[in-house]
CSV table of C-alpha atoms in Angstrom, one decimal:
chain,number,residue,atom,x,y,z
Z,855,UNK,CA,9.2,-6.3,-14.3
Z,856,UNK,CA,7.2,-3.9,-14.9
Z,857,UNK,CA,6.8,-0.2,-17.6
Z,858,UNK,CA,6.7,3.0,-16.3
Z,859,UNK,CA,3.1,4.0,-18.3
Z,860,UNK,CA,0.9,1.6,-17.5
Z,861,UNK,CA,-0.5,-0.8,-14.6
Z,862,UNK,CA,1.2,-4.2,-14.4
Z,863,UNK,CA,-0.1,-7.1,-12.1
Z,864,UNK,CA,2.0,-9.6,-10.3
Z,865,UNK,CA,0.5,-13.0,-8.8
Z,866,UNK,CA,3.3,-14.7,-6.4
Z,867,UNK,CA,5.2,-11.4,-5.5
Z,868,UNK,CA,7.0,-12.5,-2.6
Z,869,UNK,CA,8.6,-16.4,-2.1
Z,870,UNK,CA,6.3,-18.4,-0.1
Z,871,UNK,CA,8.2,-18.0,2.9
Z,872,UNK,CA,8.7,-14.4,2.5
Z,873,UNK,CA,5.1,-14.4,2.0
Z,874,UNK,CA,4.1,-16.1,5.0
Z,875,UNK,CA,6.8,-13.3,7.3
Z,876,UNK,CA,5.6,-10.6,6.2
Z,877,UNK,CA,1.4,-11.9,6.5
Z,878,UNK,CA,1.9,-13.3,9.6
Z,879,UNK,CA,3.7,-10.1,11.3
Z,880,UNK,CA,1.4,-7.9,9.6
Z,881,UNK,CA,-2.1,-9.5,10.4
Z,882,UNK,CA,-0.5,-10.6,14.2
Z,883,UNK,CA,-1.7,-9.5,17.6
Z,884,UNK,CA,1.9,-7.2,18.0
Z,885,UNK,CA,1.4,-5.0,14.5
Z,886,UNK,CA,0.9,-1.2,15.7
Z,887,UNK,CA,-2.1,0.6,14.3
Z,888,UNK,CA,-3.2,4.1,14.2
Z,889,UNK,CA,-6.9,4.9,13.3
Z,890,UNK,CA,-8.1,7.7,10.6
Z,891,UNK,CA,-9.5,8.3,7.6
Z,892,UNK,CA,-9.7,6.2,4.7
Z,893,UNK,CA,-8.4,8.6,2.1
Z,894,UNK,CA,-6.9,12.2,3.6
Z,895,UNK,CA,-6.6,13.4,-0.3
Z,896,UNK,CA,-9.4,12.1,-1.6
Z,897,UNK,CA,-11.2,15.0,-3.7
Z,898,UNK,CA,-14.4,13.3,-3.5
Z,899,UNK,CA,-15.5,10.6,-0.4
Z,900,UNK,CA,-17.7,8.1,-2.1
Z,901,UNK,CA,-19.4,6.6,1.0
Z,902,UNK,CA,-20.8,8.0,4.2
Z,903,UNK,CA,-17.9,9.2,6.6
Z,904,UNK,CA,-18.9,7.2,9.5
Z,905,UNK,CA,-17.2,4.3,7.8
Z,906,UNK,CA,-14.4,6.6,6.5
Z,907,UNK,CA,-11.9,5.1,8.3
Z,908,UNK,CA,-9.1,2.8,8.2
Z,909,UNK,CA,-5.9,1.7,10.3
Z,910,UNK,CA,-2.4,2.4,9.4
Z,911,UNK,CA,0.9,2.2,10.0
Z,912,UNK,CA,3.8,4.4,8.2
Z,913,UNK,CA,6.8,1.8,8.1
Z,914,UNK,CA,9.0,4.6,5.7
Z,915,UNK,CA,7.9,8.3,5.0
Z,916,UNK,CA,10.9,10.6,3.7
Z,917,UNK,CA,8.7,13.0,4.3
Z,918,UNK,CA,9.0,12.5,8.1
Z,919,UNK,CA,12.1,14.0,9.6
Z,920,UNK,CA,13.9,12.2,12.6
Z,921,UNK,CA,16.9,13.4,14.8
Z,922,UNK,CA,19.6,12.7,13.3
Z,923,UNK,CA,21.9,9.7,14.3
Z,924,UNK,CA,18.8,8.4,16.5
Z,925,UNK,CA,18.6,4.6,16.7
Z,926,UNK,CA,15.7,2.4,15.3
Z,927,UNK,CA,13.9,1.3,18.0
Z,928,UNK,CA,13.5,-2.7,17.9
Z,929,UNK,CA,9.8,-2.1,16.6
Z,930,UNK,CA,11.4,0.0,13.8
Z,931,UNK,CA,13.9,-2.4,12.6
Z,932,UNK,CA,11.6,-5.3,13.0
Z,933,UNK,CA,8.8,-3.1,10.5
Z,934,UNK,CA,12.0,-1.6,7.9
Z,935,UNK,CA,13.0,-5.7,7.7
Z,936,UNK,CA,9.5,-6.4,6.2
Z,937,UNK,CA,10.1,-4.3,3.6
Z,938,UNK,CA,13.5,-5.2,2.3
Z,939,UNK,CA,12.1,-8.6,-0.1
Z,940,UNK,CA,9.8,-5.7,-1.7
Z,941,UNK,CA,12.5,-3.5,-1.9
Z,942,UNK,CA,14.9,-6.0,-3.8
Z,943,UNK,CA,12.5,-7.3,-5.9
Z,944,UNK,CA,11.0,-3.8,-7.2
Z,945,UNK,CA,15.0,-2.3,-7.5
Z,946,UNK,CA,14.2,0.5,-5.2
Z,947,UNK,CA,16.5,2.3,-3.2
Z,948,UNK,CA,16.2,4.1,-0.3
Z,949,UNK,CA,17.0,7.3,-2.0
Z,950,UNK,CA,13.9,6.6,-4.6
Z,951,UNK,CA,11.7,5.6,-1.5
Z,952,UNK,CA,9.5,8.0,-0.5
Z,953,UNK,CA,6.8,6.2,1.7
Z,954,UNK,CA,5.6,2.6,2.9
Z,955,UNK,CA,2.5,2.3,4.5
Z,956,UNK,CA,0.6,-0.3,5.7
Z,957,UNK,CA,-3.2,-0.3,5.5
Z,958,UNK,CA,-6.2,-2.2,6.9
Z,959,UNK,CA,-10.1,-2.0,7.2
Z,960,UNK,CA,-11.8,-3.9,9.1
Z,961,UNK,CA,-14.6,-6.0,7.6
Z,962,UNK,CA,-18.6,-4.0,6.3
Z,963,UNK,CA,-21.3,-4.8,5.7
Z,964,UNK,CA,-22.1,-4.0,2.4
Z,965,UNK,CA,-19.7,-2.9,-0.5
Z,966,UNK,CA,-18.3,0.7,0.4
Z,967,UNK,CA,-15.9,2.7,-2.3
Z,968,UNK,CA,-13.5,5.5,-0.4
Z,969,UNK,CA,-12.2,8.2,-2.5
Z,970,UNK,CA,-10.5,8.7,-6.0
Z,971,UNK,CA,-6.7,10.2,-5.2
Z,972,UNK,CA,-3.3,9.4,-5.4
Z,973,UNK,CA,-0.6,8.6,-2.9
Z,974,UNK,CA,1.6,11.4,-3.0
Z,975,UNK,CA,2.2,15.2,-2.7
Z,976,UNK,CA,1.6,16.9,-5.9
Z,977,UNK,CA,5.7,17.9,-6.3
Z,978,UNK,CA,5.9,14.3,-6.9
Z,979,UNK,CA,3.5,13.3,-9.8
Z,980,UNK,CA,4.8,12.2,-13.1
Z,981,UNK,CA,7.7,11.7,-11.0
Z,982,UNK,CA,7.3,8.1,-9.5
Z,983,UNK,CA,5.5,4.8,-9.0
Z,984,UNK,CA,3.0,3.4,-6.3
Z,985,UNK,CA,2.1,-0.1,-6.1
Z,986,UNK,CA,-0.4,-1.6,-3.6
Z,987,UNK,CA,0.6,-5.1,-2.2
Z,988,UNK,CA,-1.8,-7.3,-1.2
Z,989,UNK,CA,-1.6,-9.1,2.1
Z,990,UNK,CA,-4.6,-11.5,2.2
Z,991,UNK,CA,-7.0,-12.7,-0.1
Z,992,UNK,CA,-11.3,-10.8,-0.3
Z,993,UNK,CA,-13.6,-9.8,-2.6
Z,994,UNK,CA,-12.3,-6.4,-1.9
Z,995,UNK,CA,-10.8,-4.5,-5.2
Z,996,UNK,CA,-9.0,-1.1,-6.0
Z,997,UNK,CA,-10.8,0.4,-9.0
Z,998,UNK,CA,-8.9,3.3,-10.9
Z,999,UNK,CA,-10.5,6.0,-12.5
Z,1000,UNK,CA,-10.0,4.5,-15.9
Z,1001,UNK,CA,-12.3,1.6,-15.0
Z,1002,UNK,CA,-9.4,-1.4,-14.4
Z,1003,UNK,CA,-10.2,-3.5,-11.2
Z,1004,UNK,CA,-7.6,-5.5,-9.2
Z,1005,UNK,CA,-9.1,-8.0,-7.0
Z,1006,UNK,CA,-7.7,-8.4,-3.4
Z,1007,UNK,CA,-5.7,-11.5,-4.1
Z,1008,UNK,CA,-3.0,-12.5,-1.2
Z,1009,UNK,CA,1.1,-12.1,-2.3
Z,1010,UNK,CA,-0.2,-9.8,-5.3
Z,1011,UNK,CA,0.9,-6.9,-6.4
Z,1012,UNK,CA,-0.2,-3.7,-8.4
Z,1013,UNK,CA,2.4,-1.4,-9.9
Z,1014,UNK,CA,1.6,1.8,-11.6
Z,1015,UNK,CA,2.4,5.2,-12.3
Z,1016,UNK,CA,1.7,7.8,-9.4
Z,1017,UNK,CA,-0.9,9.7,-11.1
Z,1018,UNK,CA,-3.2,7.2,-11.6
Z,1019,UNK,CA,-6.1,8.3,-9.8
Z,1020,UNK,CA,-7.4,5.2,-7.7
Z,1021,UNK,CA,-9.6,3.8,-5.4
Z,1022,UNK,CA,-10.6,1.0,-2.6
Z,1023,UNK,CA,-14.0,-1.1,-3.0
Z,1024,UNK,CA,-13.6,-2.3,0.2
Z,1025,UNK,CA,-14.7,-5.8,1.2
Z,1026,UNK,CA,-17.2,-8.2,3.4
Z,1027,UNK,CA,-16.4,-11.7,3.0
Z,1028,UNK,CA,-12.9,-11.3,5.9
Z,1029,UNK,CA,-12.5,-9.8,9.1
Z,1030,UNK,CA,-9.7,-7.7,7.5
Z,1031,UNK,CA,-8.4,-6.0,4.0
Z,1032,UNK,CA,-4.5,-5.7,4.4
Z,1033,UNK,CA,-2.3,-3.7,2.0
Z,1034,UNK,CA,1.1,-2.3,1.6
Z,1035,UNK,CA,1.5,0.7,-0.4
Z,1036,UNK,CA,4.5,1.8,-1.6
Z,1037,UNK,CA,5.5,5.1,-3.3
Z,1038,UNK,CA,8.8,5.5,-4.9
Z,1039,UNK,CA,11.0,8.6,-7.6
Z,1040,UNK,CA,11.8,6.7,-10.7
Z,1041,UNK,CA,14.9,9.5,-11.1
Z,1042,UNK,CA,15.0,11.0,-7.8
C-alpha cells in the first residue's frame, strides 16, 4: 500500500460510507475543538502570527498518560471509532500508534504557508510514518520541503516517512481545511 522511503498518494481512502461517517462527525456542530497555533515545532513560521492558528483535537496521543483502568467517556469512544477504518486499512496497531489528531483552519483571505516541521518528537524520527488525511476538498495543499505538493482533495490520503519536513498552504475557496494526521512506529 504504500513504501517506507518515499510519499505515496491515495484517492478513495476510505469506502464511501466510511467516508461520509467520518466527514460528517468531523465537520458537524458536536466535534470538540481546541484553539492554538498552527505549527508548535515549526523552526521557521512563514506567515504573520496573527493568523498562526488552527483548531485541534487529539483523538490518540501515547504520549498522553491517563489513569489507569479509567473508562472512555462516550465522546472518547465515539472519536477512537472514527479512527478504526484508517487503522485497518494502514495495518497499524495500537502499539505502533503514537498520535491522531484532527486539524482545521478556518477559511483566509489570501494564501498563507505555516511552518516547515514534522509531527513528532525527535526520539521518533527515522522511526515511523505520518500521513495526513484529507477530510474535504480546497485549493489548500501541504508542500514538503523537497518541493512535492498534495492538493487538499476529500477521502485522500498522504503517507510518508516521519522526517519529511512538511508544510500547510492553507486555503480560501471553503469555510474550512479538515485533516487527520496520523503518526505511527514502523517496529515499535
Amino acid at each position: 500500500m504504500y513504501r517506507l522511503d518515499e510519499i505515496t498518494i491515495i484517492d478513495n481512502f476510505l469506502d464511501p460510507d466510511s467516508f461520509e461517517k467520518v466527514s460528517s462527525y468531523i465537520l458537524g456542530r458536536n466535534f470538540k475543538w481546541t484553539c492554538g497555533p498552527s505549527s508548535l515545532g515549526a523552526a521557521t513560521i512563514l506567515m504573520d502570527p496573527l493568523y498562526d492558528r488552527q483548531l485541534v483535537n487529539v483523538i490518540y496521543s501515547k504520549h498522553v498518560k491517563s489513569g489507569k483502568g479509567s473508562p472512555l467517556t462516550a465522546e472518547q469512544e465515539n472519536e477512537y471509532k472514527i479512527i478504526i477504518p484508517f487503522l485497518k486499512k494502514l495495518k497499524i496497531t495500537t502499539k505502533q500508534l503514537t498520535r491522531v489528531k484532527v486539524n482545521a483552519v478556518l477559511c483566509k483571505e489570501s494564501v498563507m504557508t505555516s511552518g516547515y516541521h514534522v509531527d513528532v518528537p525527535e526520539k521518533e524520527l527515522h522511526c515511523g510514518m505520518t500521513a495526513i488525511y484529507y477530510v474535504n476538498t480546497n485549493n489548500g495543499k501541504t508542500i514538503f520541503k523537497g518541493g512535492e505538493e498534495v492538493e487538499s482533495i476529500e477521502n485522500r490520503m498522504v503517507i510518508f516517512p516521519n522526517w519529511y519536513n512538511h508544510t500547510a498552504r492553507y486555503h480560501t475557496d471553503a469555510p474550512v481545511r479538515a485533516v487527520i494526521n496520523f503518526n505511527w512506529l514502523t517496529n515499535p
